[in-house]
Coordinates of C-alpha atoms in Angstrom, one line a residue:
M149 CA -133.2 -175.6 -145.0
G150 CA -135.1 -176.7 -148.0
E151 CA -135.0 -180.4 -147.3
S152 CA -137.5 -182.5 -149.2
P153 CA -140.2 -184.3 -147.2
K154 CA -138.9 -187.7 -148.1
F155 CA -135.4 -186.8 -147.1
A156 CA -136.6 -185.1 -143.9
Q157 CA -138.5 -188.3 -142.9
M158 CA -135.4 -190.4 -143.5
I159 CA -133.3 -188.0 -141.4
W160 CA -135.9 -188.1 -138.6
Q161 CA -135.9 -191.9 -138.6
R162 CA -132.1 -191.9 -138.2
L163 CA -132.2 -189.3 -135.4
A164 CA -134.8 -191.4 -133.6
T165 CA -132.6 -194.5 -133.9
S166 CA -129.5 -192.6 -132.7
R167 CA -131.4 -191.5 -129.5
L168 CA -132.2 -195.0 -128.4
P169 CA -130.6 -195.8 -125.0
R170 CA -127.1 -197.3 -125.2
H171 CA -126.5 -200.8 -124.1
R172 CA -124.3 -201.4 -121.1
C173 CA -121.0 -203.1 -122.0
V174 CA -118.8 -204.9 -119.5
S175 CA -115.1 -204.5 -120.1
D176 CA -114.1 -207.6 -118.1
F177 CA -113.2 -210.7 -120.1
T178 CA -112.6 -209.0 -123.4
G179 CA -115.3 -206.5 -123.0
L180 CA -118.2 -208.7 -123.7
E181 CA -121.6 -208.8 -121.9
K182 CA -123.5 -212.0 -121.4
S183 CA -127.2 -211.8 -121.7
A184 CA -129.5 -214.0 -119.7
T185 CA -132.1 -215.5 -122.1
Q186 CA -135.4 -217.3 -121.6
E187 CA -135.4 -221.0 -121.2
G188 CA -134.8 -222.8 -124.4
Q189 CA -133.2 -219.8 -126.1
N190 CA -129.5 -219.4 -127.0
E191 CA -127.2 -217.5 -124.7
T192 CA -125.7 -214.4 -126.3
V193 CA -122.7 -212.1 -125.8
K194 CA -122.2 -208.6 -127.0
Y195 CA -118.9 -207.2 -128.4
R196 CA -117.9 -203.8 -129.4
V197 CA -116.7 -203.6 -133.0
F198 CA -114.6 -200.7 -134.4
A199 CA -114.7 -200.2 -138.1
G200 CA -112.5 -197.6 -139.9
T201 CA -111.8 -196.6 -143.5
W202 CA -109.2 -194.3 -145.0
N203 CA -108.1 -193.6 -148.6
L204 CA -104.4 -192.8 -148.4
G205 CA -103.9 -191.5 -151.9
G206 CA -100.8 -193.6 -152.4
V207 CA -98.9 -191.6 -149.7
A208 CA -96.5 -193.6 -147.5
P209 CA -96.9 -193.0 -143.8
P210 CA -94.2 -191.4 -141.8
D211 CA -92.5 -193.6 -139.2
D212 CA -93.9 -191.5 -136.3
L213 CA -97.5 -191.5 -137.5
D214 CA -99.7 -191.9 -134.4
L215 CA -103.0 -193.7 -135.1
E216 CA -104.3 -193.6 -131.5
D217 CA -106.7 -190.6 -132.1
W218 CA -108.3 -192.4 -135.1
L219 CA -108.5 -195.7 -133.3
D220 CA -109.7 -194.0 -130.2
T221 CA -107.4 -196.0 -127.9
K222 CA -106.9 -193.3 -125.4
A223 CA -110.5 -193.1 -124.3
N224 CA -112.2 -196.4 -125.1
F225 CA -111.8 -200.1 -125.3
Y226 CA -113.1 -202.2 -128.2
D227 CA -113.0 -205.9 -128.8
I228 CA -112.5 -206.1 -132.6
Y229 CA -110.9 -203.6 -135.0
V230 CA -111.5 -203.8 -138.7
L231 CA -109.5 -201.3 -140.7
G232 CA -109.9 -200.9 -144.4
F233 CA -107.5 -198.8 -146.6
Q234 CA -107.6 -197.8 -150.2
E235 CA -104.6 -196.7 -152.2
I236 CA -101.9 -197.8 -149.8
V237 CA -99.7 -197.7 -152.9
P238 CA -100.1 -195.5 -156.0
L239 CA -102.5 -197.0 -158.6
N240 CA -100.0 -197.2 -161.4
A241 CA -99.4 -200.0 -164.0
R242 CA -96.4 -201.3 -162.0
N243 CA -98.4 -201.9 -158.9
M244 CA -101.4 -203.2 -160.8
L245 CA -99.6 -205.6 -163.0
G246 CA -96.3 -206.3 -161.2
P247 CA -95.5 -208.3 -158.1
K248 CA -97.4 -207.3 -155.0
N249 CA -95.8 -204.6 -152.9
R250 CA -96.1 -205.9 -149.4
S251 CA -94.0 -203.3 -147.6
A252 CA -96.8 -200.8 -147.4
A253 CA -99.1 -203.3 -145.8
M254 CA -96.5 -204.4 -143.3
K255 CA -95.8 -200.8 -142.4
W256 CA -99.5 -200.1 -141.7
N257 CA -99.9 -203.2 -139.7
S258 CA -96.9 -202.2 -137.6
L259 CA -98.5 -198.7 -137.0
I260 CA -101.8 -200.3 -136.1
G261 CA -100.3 -202.7 -133.6
D262 CA -98.4 -199.9 -132.0
A263 CA -101.5 -197.8 -131.6
L264 CA -103.6 -200.6 -130.2
N265 CA -101.1 -202.0 -127.7
N266 CA -99.2 -198.9 -126.5
R267 CA -101.9 -198.0 -124.1
R268 CA -102.1 -201.5 -122.8
R269 CA -98.3 -201.6 -122.2
R270 CA -98.5 -198.3 -120.3
Q271 CA -101.4 -199.4 -118.1
G272 CA -99.7 -202.8 -117.5
R273 CA -96.7 -201.0 -116.1
E274 CA -98.8 -198.7 -113.9
E275 CA -101.0 -201.5 -112.6
A276 CA -98.3 -204.1 -112.1
M277 CA -97.6 -203.2 -108.5
S278 CA -101.3 -203.1 -107.5
R279 CA -102.2 -206.4 -109.1
C280 CA -99.1 -208.5 -108.3
R281 CA -100.5 -209.3 -104.8
K282 CA -103.5 -211.0 -106.4
G283 CA -101.4 -212.8 -109.0
A284 CA -103.5 -211.4 -111.8
T285 CA -101.1 -209.2 -113.6
A286 CA -100.1 -211.6 -116.4
L287 CA -103.7 -212.5 -117.1
H288 CA -104.8 -208.9 -117.2
Q289 CA -102.0 -207.8 -119.6
E290 CA -102.6 -210.8 -121.9
Q291 CA -106.3 -210.2 -122.3
D292 CA -105.6 -206.5 -123.2
V293 CA -103.1 -207.3 -126.0
F294 CA -104.4 -207.1 -129.5
R295 CA -103.4 -209.6 -132.2
C296 CA -103.8 -209.4 -136.0
A297 CA -106.3 -212.1 -136.8
M298 CA -106.1 -211.7 -140.6
S299 CA -105.2 -209.2 -143.2
K300 CA -105.3 -209.1 -147.0
Q301 CA -104.1 -206.8 -149.8
M302 CA -105.2 -206.4 -153.4
V303 CA -103.1 -203.7 -155.1
G304 CA -104.1 -200.6 -153.1
I305 CA -106.9 -202.1 -151.1
F306 CA -105.8 -203.5 -147.7
V307 CA -107.9 -204.9 -144.8
S308 CA -106.5 -205.7 -141.4
V309 CA -108.5 -207.3 -138.6
W310 CA -107.3 -207.2 -134.9
V311 CA -108.9 -208.8 -131.9
R312 CA -108.2 -209.1 -128.2
S313 CA -105.9 -212.0 -127.5
R314 CA -108.4 -213.7 -125.2
L315 CA -111.0 -213.4 -128.0
R316 CA -108.7 -214.9 -130.7
Q317 CA -109.5 -218.5 -129.7
H318 CA -113.2 -217.9 -130.6
V319 CA -112.5 -216.6 -134.1
R320 CA -112.8 -219.6 -136.3
H321 CA -112.9 -220.5 -140.0
P322 CA -111.4 -217.2 -141.4
G323 CA -111.7 -216.7 -145.0
V324 CA -110.7 -214.0 -147.6
N325 CA -111.7 -213.1 -151.1
H326 CA -110.9 -210.3 -153.4
V327 CA -112.7 -209.1 -156.5
G328 CA -111.1 -206.7 -159.0
A329 CA -113.5 -204.2 -160.7
G330 CA -111.0 -201.7 -162.2
V331 CA -109.5 -201.6 -165.7
L332 CA -111.4 -204.0 -168.0
G333 CA -113.7 -204.7 -165.1
R334 CA -111.2 -207.1 -163.5
L335 CA -108.0 -205.4 -162.5
G336 CA -107.5 -204.6 -158.8
N337 CA -107.1 -200.8 -158.9
K338 CA -110.8 -200.8 -158.0
G339 CA -112.9 -203.5 -156.4
A340 CA -113.0 -205.1 -152.9
V341 CA -111.2 -207.2 -150.4
S342 CA -113.6 -209.2 -148.1
V343 CA -112.8 -211.1 -145.0
R344 CA -115.0 -213.3 -142.9
F345 CA -115.0 -215.5 -139.8
L346 CA -117.2 -217.3 -137.3
L347 CA -117.2 -215.7 -133.8
H348 CA -118.7 -218.2 -131.5
G349 CA -121.8 -219.2 -133.4
T350 CA -122.3 -216.0 -135.5
S351 CA -120.8 -215.3 -138.9
F352 CA -119.2 -211.9 -139.6
C353 CA -118.2 -210.4 -143.0
F354 CA -116.3 -207.2 -143.7
V355 CA -116.1 -205.8 -147.2
C356 CA -113.5 -203.0 -148.0
C357 CA -114.4 -201.4 -151.3
H358 CA -112.9 -198.9 -153.7
L359 CA -115.6 -198.1 -156.3
A360 CA -115.5 -196.3 -159.6
S361 CA -114.4 -192.6 -159.4
G362 CA -115.7 -189.6 -161.3
G363 CA -118.2 -186.8 -160.7
E364 CA -119.8 -186.7 -164.1
E365 CA -123.3 -187.6 -164.9
G366 CA -123.7 -191.4 -165.1
D367 CA -120.7 -192.2 -163.0
A368 CA -122.9 -193.1 -160.1
L369 CA -124.2 -196.0 -162.2
L370 CA -120.7 -197.3 -162.6
R371 CA -120.4 -197.3 -158.8
N372 CA -123.6 -199.2 -158.6
D373 CA -122.3 -201.7 -161.1
D374 CA -119.1 -202.1 -159.1
A375 CA -121.1 -202.8 -155.9
A376 CA -123.3 -205.3 -157.6
S377 CA -120.3 -207.1 -159.1
I378 CA -118.5 -207.3 -155.8
L379 CA -121.6 -208.7 -154.0
S380 CA -122.3 -211.3 -156.7
R381 CA -118.7 -212.4 -157.5
T382 CA -117.4 -212.7 -153.9
S383 CA -117.5 -216.3 -152.7
F384 CA -115.9 -217.9 -149.7
Q385 CA -114.9 -221.5 -150.4
G386 CA -112.8 -222.2 -147.3
S387 CA -109.4 -221.3 -145.9
G388 CA -106.1 -222.7 -146.9
G389 CA -107.6 -224.6 -149.8
A390 CA -109.8 -226.6 -147.5
P391 CA -113.6 -226.7 -148.2
A392 CA -115.7 -224.5 -145.9
P393 CA -118.0 -226.3 -143.5
Q394 CA -121.5 -226.7 -144.8
E395 CA -123.0 -224.4 -142.2
L396 CA -120.8 -221.4 -143.2
P397 CA -122.2 -219.0 -145.7
K398 CA -120.5 -218.7 -149.1
N399 CA -121.7 -215.3 -150.2
I400 CA -121.4 -211.9 -148.5
L401 CA -125.2 -211.2 -148.0
D402 CA -125.7 -214.6 -146.3
H403 CA -123.6 -213.8 -143.3
D404 CA -125.2 -212.8 -140.0
R405 CA -123.5 -209.5 -139.5
V406 CA -122.0 -207.6 -142.5
I407 CA -120.1 -204.2 -142.6
L408 CA -119.2 -202.6 -145.9
L409 CA -116.7 -199.8 -145.8
G410 CA -114.4 -197.9 -148.0
D411 CA -114.0 -195.1 -150.6
L412 CA -117.4 -195.7 -152.2
N413 CA -116.8 -192.5 -154.3
Y414 CA -120.4 -191.3 -154.4
R415 CA -120.6 -187.6 -155.0
I416 CA -123.0 -184.7 -154.7
A417 CA -125.5 -184.7 -157.6
M418 CA -126.0 -180.9 -157.9
D419 CA -124.6 -177.9 -159.7
D420 CA -120.9 -177.4 -158.7
A421 CA -121.2 -173.7 -158.1
E422 CA -124.3 -174.2 -155.8
A423 CA -122.4 -177.0 -153.9
R424 CA -119.5 -174.6 -153.3
Q425 CA -121.8 -172.0 -151.8
L426 CA -123.4 -174.6 -149.4
V427 CA -119.9 -175.8 -148.4
K428 CA -118.8 -172.3 -147.6
V429 CA -121.6 -171.9 -145.1
K430 CA -121.4 -175.6 -144.0
K431 CA -125.0 -176.5 -144.9
W432 CA -124.3 -180.2 -144.8
S433 CA -127.9 -181.3 -144.6
M434 CA -128.7 -179.4 -147.8
L435 CA -125.8 -181.0 -149.6
L436 CA -126.7 -184.4 -148.3
E437 CA -130.1 -184.1 -149.9
N438 CA -128.3 -184.7 -153.2
D439 CA -125.8 -187.3 -151.9
E440 CA -125.7 -190.1 -154.4
L441 CA -125.4 -192.8 -151.8
L442 CA -128.2 -191.6 -149.6
L443 CA -130.4 -191.4 -152.8
E444 CA -129.5 -195.0 -153.6
L445 CA -130.3 -196.1 -150.0
S446 CA -133.6 -194.4 -150.1
K447 CA -134.5 -196.0 -153.4
G448 CA -133.5 -199.5 -152.3
R449 CA -131.6 -200.4 -155.4
Q450 CA -128.1 -201.8 -155.2
F451 CA -128.1 -201.2 -151.4
D452 CA -131.4 -202.7 -150.5
G453 CA -131.3 -203.8 -146.9
W454 CA -128.2 -201.8 -146.0
H455 CA -128.1 -199.1 -143.3
E456 CA -126.0 -196.1 -142.6
G457 CA -125.7 -194.0 -139.5
L458 CA -126.7 -190.3 -139.6
V459 CA -124.0 -188.3 -141.5
T460 CA -123.4 -185.2 -139.4
F461 CA -119.7 -184.6 -140.2
A462 CA -118.0 -182.5 -142.9
P463 CA -117.1 -184.0 -146.3
T464 CA -114.2 -186.4 -146.3
Y465 CA -112.9 -185.5 -149.8
K466 CA -111.1 -183.6 -151.5
Y467 CA -108.5 -181.7 -149.4
Q468 CA -105.3 -180.0 -150.4
P469 CA -102.1 -181.7 -149.2
N470 CA -101.3 -181.2 -145.5
S471 CA -104.2 -178.8 -145.2
D472 CA -107.8 -178.5 -144.2
R473 CA -108.7 -176.5 -147.3
F474 CA -110.8 -178.2 -150.0
Y475 CA -109.1 -178.7 -153.4
W476 CA -110.7 -175.7 -155.1
C477 CA -110.1 -172.0 -154.6
A478 CA -112.6 -169.6 -153.2
D479 CA -113.1 -168.0 -156.6
G480 CA -113.7 -171.4 -158.2
A481 CA -110.5 -171.3 -160.3
A482 CA -108.7 -174.6 -161.0
T483 CA -105.7 -175.5 -158.9
G484 CA -103.8 -176.9 -161.9
R485 CA -104.5 -178.9 -165.0
K486 CA -103.8 -182.2 -163.3
N487 CA -105.9 -181.4 -160.3
Q488 CA -109.1 -179.9 -161.6
P489 CA -111.5 -178.4 -159.0
R490 CA -113.8 -180.9 -157.5
A491 CA -116.8 -180.2 -155.2
P492 CA -116.3 -181.8 -151.8
A493 CA -118.2 -185.0 -151.1
W494 CA -118.7 -187.8 -148.6
C495 CA -116.8 -190.4 -150.5
D496 CA -115.7 -192.5 -147.5
R497 CA -118.6 -194.3 -145.9
I498 CA -119.5 -197.3 -143.6
L499 CA -122.7 -199.3 -144.1
W500 CA -124.0 -202.4 -142.4
R501 CA -126.7 -205.0 -142.5
G502 CA -128.0 -207.9 -140.4
K503 CA -129.9 -208.3 -137.2
G504 CA -128.0 -208.1 -133.9
M505 CA -126.0 -205.0 -134.7
R506 CA -126.5 -201.4 -133.5
Q507 CA -124.3 -198.5 -134.5
I508 CA -123.4 -196.2 -131.6
R509 CA -120.8 -193.9 -133.3
Y510 CA -120.2 -192.6 -136.8
E511 CA -117.7 -189.8 -137.4
R512 CA -114.9 -188.3 -139.5
C513 CA -111.4 -187.9 -138.0
G514 CA -110.3 -184.5 -139.2
G515 CA -106.8 -184.4 -137.5
Y516 CA -105.1 -186.6 -140.2
R517 CA -103.9 -184.7 -143.2
L518 CA -101.8 -187.4 -144.8
S519 CA -103.9 -187.6 -148.0
D520 CA -106.7 -185.8 -149.8
H521 CA -109.2 -187.9 -147.9
R522 CA -110.1 -187.9 -144.2
P523 CA -110.5 -191.2 -142.3
V524 CA -113.9 -192.3 -141.0
R525 CA -114.8 -194.6 -138.1
A526 CA -117.9 -196.3 -136.7
V527 CA -118.5 -198.3 -133.6
F528 CA -121.1 -201.1 -133.4
H529 CA -122.5 -203.3 -130.7
A530 CA -122.7 -206.8 -132.2
V531 CA -124.6 -209.7 -130.5
C532 CA -123.2 -213.2 -130.9
D533 CA -124.8 -216.6 -130.3
V534 CA -122.6 -218.7 -128.2
A535 CA -124.8 -221.7 -127.5
G536 CA -123.4 -224.9 -129.1
A537 CA -120.5 -223.1 -130.7
V538 CA -117.6 -225.5 -131.4
G539 CA -114.4 -224.7 -129.5
C540 CA -116.0 -222.1 -127.1

């Protein structure tokens, strides 16, 4: 398909990684698997972590919006859910400078809780009779309930972390930080909200970003600058005003397991007309040769040490409202002065870094047409050190 040798090599490495045998996960006791280690080594457990990102375009969700397909609750069990949103409210001056609009975040948390726990409620009713003889019904239902461990909003950026109730006691030292990188390099219309915690003896950090927009030449450098600013300015000093324990990392990159997700806004660096033709015939691999983020990852600049799963799905942006059509016409004509035609792109991405993590899924969820973006999800196996962890 015309791929460059360097790009083809990178794709082959990703394919080889994706074909590794999957680790076995045990769903009993919050889905973790204990690993027997050699004498003198720490005992470890493995959790399944779900990460999702969605730019909502400032559109409020309907009351009956069902998130179960995106969160994959009908088919699979996960232990931790980290959901990052961008533009949960319109990015206007009132929302940027006025009092925080918490109603949107509360609404999304309610929808998330419904999606995560509806299946458990149904199964609890179905299994009640079969388990009552063993006296295990209450315990089984409790360990399958998900609780919101932490959430944080900055203007339109919102992060919500949910864990199984039986796992909640092992999530310690939560911390949050937000960095504005929008207007004047400080306002919260762009930037990141970061959350972190210690799970057993392993530190996790999740960074939800909304980087600089624009598809013109040089705009990718603005996104690089935003990413560098977020990584350098984010600092965790403790929770509730209390100083963080000395053993806890203060900076994003010092955590053991890190996931960065969001509307990173990287576009396709090629002629717009040529990009249109490739989109029409769904030549995703040829488009991805010119994906700005993949080029950054291959060059090892702002994202040195970060990894991304193989992108095999259709572009996540930009779609017409309530439609699967991209926001430009077949003849290339503009759809209006306010909404100029934009070549599709993979704006919404999920990256990770740190040992002890393996990505097993990475995909777009095309059934949601609420905004001009499509949500993306990834699933990871994450290993945690439990030896000597306080409170375990």
